[in-house]
Coordinates of C-alpha atoms and ligand atoms in Angstrom, one line a residue:
M1 CA -22.4 5.0 -5.2
P2 CA -18.5 4.8 -5.4
A3 CA -16.7 6.0 -2.2
I4 CA -14.3 8.0 -4.3
T5 CA -14.3 9.1 -8.0
V6 CA -11.4 10.9 -9.6
S7 CA -11.6 11.8 -13.3
H8 CA -8.9 13.5 -15.2
L9 CA -7.5 15.0 -12.3
R10 CA -4.8 17.8 -13.2
K11 CA -2.5 19.7 -10.8
T12 CA 0.6 21.8 -11.5
Y13 CA 2.9 23.7 -9.3
D14 CA 4.3 26.6 -11.3
D15 CA 6.3 24.7 -13.9
T16 CA 5.9 21.3 -12.3
I17 CA 3.2 19.1 -13.5
A18 CA 2.5 17.0 -10.3
V19 CA -0.6 15.3 -11.6
A20 CA -1.0 15.4 -15.4
D21 CA -4.2 13.0 -15.9
V22 CA -5.4 10.7 -13.1
S23 CA -8.7 8.7 -13.2
F24 CA -9.9 5.9 -10.9
E25 CA -12.8 5.0 -8.9
V26 CA -12.8 3.4 -5.4
G27 CA -15.7 1.2 -4.5
A28 CA -17.3 1.5 -0.9
G29 CA -15.6 -0.8 1.5
E30 CA -12.4 -1.4 -0.7
I31 CA -8.9 -1.0 0.4
F32 CA -7.5 0.8 -2.7
G33 CA -3.9 1.3 -3.0
I34 CA -1.9 4.2 -4.9
L35 CA 1.5 3.0 -5.7
G36 CA 4.2 4.8 -7.4
P37 CA 7.7 6.1 -7.3
N38 CA 8.8 9.3 -5.3
G39 CA 7.4 12.4 -7.0
A40 CA 4.8 10.5 -9.1
G41 CA 2.0 12.6 -7.8
K42 CA 0.5 10.4 -5.2
T43 CA 0.4 12.9 -2.2
T44 CA -0.9 15.6 -4.6
T45 CA -3.7 13.3 -5.7
V46 CA -4.9 12.4 -2.3
E47 CA -4.6 16.1 -1.2
C48 CA -7.1 17.0 -4.0
I49 CA -9.3 14.2 -2.7
S50 CA -9.1 15.5 0.9
G51 CA -9.9 19.0 -0.3
L52 CA -6.4 20.3 0.7
R53 CA -5.6 21.3 -2.6
T54 CA -7.6 22.8 -5.6
P55 CA -7.2 20.7 -8.7
D56 CA -6.5 22.6 -12.0
G57 CA -8.6 20.3 -14.0
G58 CA -10.8 17.2 -13.7
E59 CA -13.2 16.2 -11.0
V60 CA -13.0 14.5 -7.7
R61 CA -16.0 13.2 -5.8
V62 CA -16.0 11.7 -2.2
L63 CA -19.4 9.9 -1.7
G64 CA -20.7 12.1 -4.5
L65 CA -19.5 15.3 -2.7
D66 CA -17.1 17.7 -4.2
P67 CA -14.3 18.4 -1.8
R68 CA -14.1 22.0 -3.2
H69 CA -17.7 23.1 -2.8
D70 CA -18.8 20.7 -0.2
R71 CA -15.7 21.1 1.9
E72 CA -17.4 20.8 5.5
E73 CA -19.5 17.8 4.3
V74 CA -16.3 16.0 3.1
R75 CA -14.5 16.8 6.3
Q76 CA -17.4 15.2 8.1
V77 CA -17.2 11.8 6.1
L78 CA -13.6 11.6 5.2
G79 CA -10.8 10.9 7.7
V80 CA -7.3 11.9 6.8
Q81 CA -4.0 10.6 8.6
L82 CA -2.2 13.5 10.0
Q83 CA 1.5 13.9 9.2
E84 CA 3.5 13.3 12.4
S85 CA 4.7 17.0 12.3
Q86 CA 1.1 18.2 12.7
L87 CA 0.9 17.3 16.5
P88 CA 2.7 19.3 19.3
G89 CA 5.2 16.8 21.1
K90 CA 3.6 17.9 24.5
I91 CA 0.0 17.0 23.7
Q92 CA -1.2 14.0 25.5
V93 CA -2.7 11.0 23.6
R94 CA -6.3 11.5 25.1
E95 CA -6.1 15.4 24.8
A96 CA -5.3 15.1 21.1
L97 CA -8.2 12.8 20.6
E98 CA -10.7 15.0 22.5
L99 CA -9.4 18.0 20.6
Y100 CA -10.0 16.4 17.0
A101 CA -13.4 14.8 18.4
S102 CA -14.5 18.4 18.9
F103 CA -14.3 19.1 15.2
Y104 CA -16.9 16.6 14.4
R105 CA -20.7 16.6 14.6
D106 CA -20.7 12.9 15.6
P107 CA -17.4 11.8 16.9
A108 CA -16.5 8.3 18.1
D109 CA -16.1 7.9 21.7
V110 CA -12.6 8.8 22.8
G111 CA -12.4 6.0 25.5
E112 CA -13.4 3.3 23.0
L113 CA -10.9 4.5 20.5
L114 CA -8.2 4.4 22.9
E115 CA -9.2 0.7 23.8
Q116 CA -9.6 -0.2 20.2
W117 CA -6.2 1.1 19.0
G118 CA -4.4 -0.1 22.0
L119 CA -3.6 3.2 23.5
A120 CA -5.7 3.1 26.8
D121 CA -2.4 2.7 28.8
K122 CA -0.8 5.6 27.0
A123 CA -3.9 8.0 27.5
K124 CA -1.8 10.4 29.4
A125 CA 1.6 10.0 27.6
R126 CA 2.8 13.0 25.6
F127 CA 2.8 12.6 21.8
G128 CA 6.7 13.3 21.8
R129 CA 7.3 10.3 23.9
L130 CA 5.4 7.7 21.9
S131 CA 7.3 4.9 19.9
G132 CA 6.9 5.0 16.1
G133 CA 4.3 2.3 16.3
Q134 CA 2.2 4.2 19.1
K135 CA 2.4 7.2 17.0
Q136 CA 0.9 5.4 14.1
R137 CA -1.7 3.8 16.1
L138 CA -2.6 7.4 17.3
A139 CA -2.6 8.6 13.6
I140 CA -5.1 5.9 12.7
A141 CA -7.3 6.6 15.8
L142 CA -7.2 10.3 15.0
A143 CA -8.2 9.6 11.3
M144 CA -11.2 7.5 12.8
V145 CA -12.3 10.1 15.5
G146 CA -15.0 11.5 13.1
N147 CA -16.5 8.2 12.5
P148 CA -15.7 8.5 8.9
R149 CA -16.9 6.4 6.0
V150 CA -13.6 6.9 4.0
V151 CA -10.2 7.2 5.3
V152 CA -7.0 8.1 3.5
L153 CA -3.8 6.8 4.9
D154 CA -0.5 8.3 3.3
E155 CA 2.7 6.4 3.9
L156 CA 1.3 4.9 7.1
T157 CA 4.2 2.5 7.6
T158 CA 7.1 4.5 6.3
G159 CA 9.9 4.5 9.0
L160 CA 8.2 1.6 11.0
D161 CA 10.1 -1.6 11.9
P162 CA 8.8 -4.8 10.5
H163 CA 6.9 -5.7 13.6
A164 CA 5.3 -2.3 13.9
R165 CA 4.5 -2.4 10.2
R166 CA 2.7 -5.8 10.5
T167 CA 0.6 -4.4 13.4
A168 CA -0.3 -1.1 11.2
W169 CA -1.4 -3.8 8.5
E170 CA -3.6 -5.5 11.0
L171 CA -5.2 -2.0 12.0
V172 CA -6.0 -1.2 8.4
E173 CA -7.8 -4.4 8.2
Q174 CA -9.6 -3.6 11.3
V175 CA -10.6 -0.2 9.8
R176 CA -12.0 -1.9 6.8
A177 CA -13.8 -4.5 8.9
A178 CA -15.6 -1.6 10.6
G179 CA -17.2 -0.9 7.2
V180 CA -14.9 2.1 6.3
T181 CA -13.3 2.5 2.8
V182 CA -9.5 2.8 2.7
L183 CA -7.4 4.8 0.3
L184 CA -3.8 3.9 1.1
V185 CA -0.7 5.5 -0.4
T186 CA 2.3 3.2 -0.3
H187 CA 5.5 2.5 -1.8
F188 CA 6.0 -0.8 -0.3
M189 CA 5.0 -3.6 -2.6
E190 CA 4.5 -6.1 0.1
E191 CA 2.1 -4.0 1.8
A192 CA 0.1 -3.3 -1.3
E193 CA -0.1 -7.0 -2.2
R194 CA -1.1 -7.9 1.4
L195 CA -3.8 -5.2 1.9
C196 CA -5.2 -3.9 -1.3
D197 CA -8.0 -5.2 -3.2
R198 CA -7.0 -3.1 -6.2
L199 CA -4.0 -0.7 -7.0
A200 CA -3.5 2.2 -9.2
V201 CA 0.0 2.6 -10.2
I202 CA 0.9 6.3 -10.8
D203 CA 3.9 7.4 -12.6
R204 CA 4.7 10.9 -13.6
G205 CA 1.4 12.3 -12.9
R206 CA -0.5 9.5 -14.9
V207 CA -2.1 6.2 -14.0
V208 CA 0.0 3.5 -15.8
A209 CA -1.9 0.4 -14.3
L210 CA -5.1 -0.3 -12.4
D211 CA -5.7 -3.7 -11.4
T212 CA -5.6 -6.3 -8.3
P213 CA -2.2 -7.1 -7.0
A214 CA -2.4 -10.5 -8.5
G215 CA -3.3 -9.0 -11.8
L216 CA -0.5 -6.5 -11.9
A217 CA 2.0 -9.2 -10.8
A218 CA 0.9 -11.3 -13.8
R219 CA 1.9 -8.3 -16.1
G220 CA 5.5 -8.9 -14.8
P221 CA 8.2 -10.0 -17.1
A222 CA 6.9 -13.1 -18.8
A223 CA 5.5 -14.3 -15.5
A224 CA 8.8 -16.0 -14.7
Q225 CA 9.1 -18.8 -12.2
R226 CA 12.1 -20.0 -10.4
M227 CA 12.6 -23.1 -8.2
R228 CA 15.6 -23.9 -6.1
F229 CA 15.8 -27.4 -4.3
R230 CA 18.4 -30.0 -3.0
P231 CA 17.8 -33.2 -5.0
S232 CA 17.7 -36.4 -2.9
Q233 CA 19.8 -38.0 -5.7
A234 CA 21.9 -37.1 -8.9
V235 CA 19.8 -35.3 -11.4
D236 CA 20.5 -35.3 -15.3
V237 CA 20.9 -31.6 -15.9
A238 CA 20.5 -32.1 -19.6
E239 CA 17.2 -33.8 -19.2
L240 CA 15.9 -31.0 -16.9
R241 CA 17.0 -28.5 -19.5
A242 CA 15.0 -30.3 -22.1
L243 CA 11.7 -30.1 -20.0
P244 CA 8.9 -27.9 -21.4
G245 CA 9.0 -24.3 -20.1
V246 CA 12.5 -24.5 -18.6
T247 CA 15.0 -21.8 -19.7
S248 CA 17.9 -22.5 -17.4
V249 CA 19.2 -24.9 -14.9
E250 CA 22.0 -24.0 -12.7
R251 CA 24.0 -25.8 -10.0
H252 CA 24.8 -24.1 -6.6
G253 CA 26.7 -26.6 -4.5
A254 CA 24.2 -29.4 -3.5
H255 CA 21.3 -27.4 -4.9
L256 CA 19.7 -26.9 -8.4
E257 CA 18.0 -23.7 -9.7
V258 CA 15.6 -24.2 -12.5
A259 CA 14.0 -21.1 -14.1
G260 CA 11.2 -20.9 -16.8
D261 CA 8.0 -19.8 -17.6
A262 CA 4.4 -20.7 -16.0
D263 CA 4.8 -24.5 -16.7
V264 CA 8.2 -25.1 -15.2
I265 CA 7.0 -26.1 -11.7
G266 CA 4.5 -28.7 -13.0
A267 CA 7.2 -30.1 -15.5
V268 CA 9.9 -30.4 -12.9
T269 CA 7.7 -31.8 -10.3
A270 CA 6.4 -34.5 -12.6
Y271 CA 10.0 -35.2 -13.8
L272 CA 11.2 -35.6 -10.3
A273 CA 8.3 -37.8 -9.1
R274 CA 8.9 -40.1 -12.3
R275 CA 12.4 -40.6 -11.0
Q276 CA 11.5 -40.8 -7.3
I277 CA 13.7 -38.0 -6.6
I278 CA 12.6 -35.9 -3.7
A279 CA 13.2 -32.1 -4.0
A280 CA 14.4 -31.2 -0.4
E281 CA 14.5 -27.4 0.8
L282 CA 12.3 -26.5 -2.2
R283 CA 11.7 -22.9 -2.8
V284 CA 9.6 -21.4 -5.4
E285 CA 9.6 -17.7 -6.5
Q286 CA 7.3 -16.4 -8.8
S287 CA 7.2 -13.2 -10.7
S288 CA 6.0 -10.6 -8.2
L289 CA 4.2 -7.4 -8.0
D290 CA 7.7 -6.0 -7.5
D291 CA 8.8 -7.1 -10.8
A292 CA 5.7 -5.6 -12.4
F293 CA 6.2 -2.3 -10.6
I294 CA 9.7 -2.0 -11.8
A295 CA 8.6 -2.8 -15.4
L296 CA 5.9 -0.3 -15.2
T297 CA 7.9 2.6 -13.8
S298 CA 11.4 1.5 -15.0
H299 CA 12.4 5.0 -16.1
A300 CA 12.3 6.0 -12.5
T301 CA 14.6 3.3 -11.3
A302 CA 16.9 4.3 -14.4
A303 CA 16.9 8.1 -13.3
Q304 CA 17.6 7.3 -9.5
E305 CA 20.6 5.2 -10.6
A306 CA 21.9 7.7 -13.2
Ligands
ADP401 P1 4.7 11.6 -4.5 O1 3.5 11.8 -3.3 O2 4.1 10.7 -5.5 O3 6.0 11.5 -4.0 P2 4.0 14.5 -5.0 O4 2.5 14.6 -5.3 O5 4.3 14.9 -3.5 O6 4.5 13.0 -5.5 O7 4.7 15.4 -6.0 C1 4.7 15.4 -7.2 C2 5.5 16.6 -7.9 O8 5.1 17.7 -7.5 C3 6.9 16.3 -7.6 O9 7.9 16.7 -8.7 C4 7.1 17.4 -6.4 O10 8.3 17.8 -6.3 C5 6.1 18.4 -6.9 N1 5.5 19.2 -5.7 C6 4.6 18.5 -4.7 N2 4.3 19.5 -3.8 C7 4.7 20.7 -4.5 C8 4.5 22.1 -3.8 N3 3.7 22.3 -2.7 N4 5.2 23.0 -4.7 C9 6.0 22.7 -5.8 N5 6.0 21.5 -6.3 C10 5.4 20.4 -5.6

């Protein structure tokens, strides 16, 4: 049975269509990402999955349960990351976990959770005094307190510094290693690429792409490749330009930058090897998930720039 099934979900607020038509399925044990620009309908979608909102149309199932009709059952199997504003600043870390544990039939052991999520020495610290990274760890620990089979993490790493973000990624992998399915809402491409098995890109209330991160990246503009290096001896730029797949060659001081299609790296490397030229300080950039995302949701970028 899939962990989550969403089919033709629709949700409007007055005259705003937040979710027009969203369908996807999350397999048990997957880390599934929902990616999209601001206002795309991501949060509304996960709120419908969590039973926090009632859809206007379509169906949602969590482990075969309907969040509207089997609300209590869904609450027992689905962990939802709390937004920071939902905890009072004065509550202590252990108190918060014990309070939330009391809502579940079969809660996790609070002491073990504190250990597992690196909060044991913060058990008596007040929530308001925690660092961003510690708050995030508590948010995940709270989502895990009911021993859920599925967790929803919405913008888990927004506002975190790069170190804390990497730690949060390790935590998400730890959640999955515990056999829990993860639904992750994010707008960080790197995060999606690093963590997610599959992604749904949502734009204006619709799924515009559903694929693995690599599959999505491959849809980027012409799968462009770019290599930059410092040749160990003079290179005939005209010869480089004539190689198969090369679209441009530029000089930047002692460096050369060669761009082209998927064949360009092989062609340039073979050419340099034939001439016994070493490519020092070599950097290769491939068309990324970023490029694919921008291409898929380009109107949003245009609107933001306008
Ligand atoms: P995302 O999470 O992708 O940023 P949301 O699901 O939060 O998108 O929002 C989708 C659209 O619905 C946006 O246009 C947003 O302004 C609108 N919206 C979200 N929540 C409400 C609400 N409670 N009342 C009215 N409009 C809302």
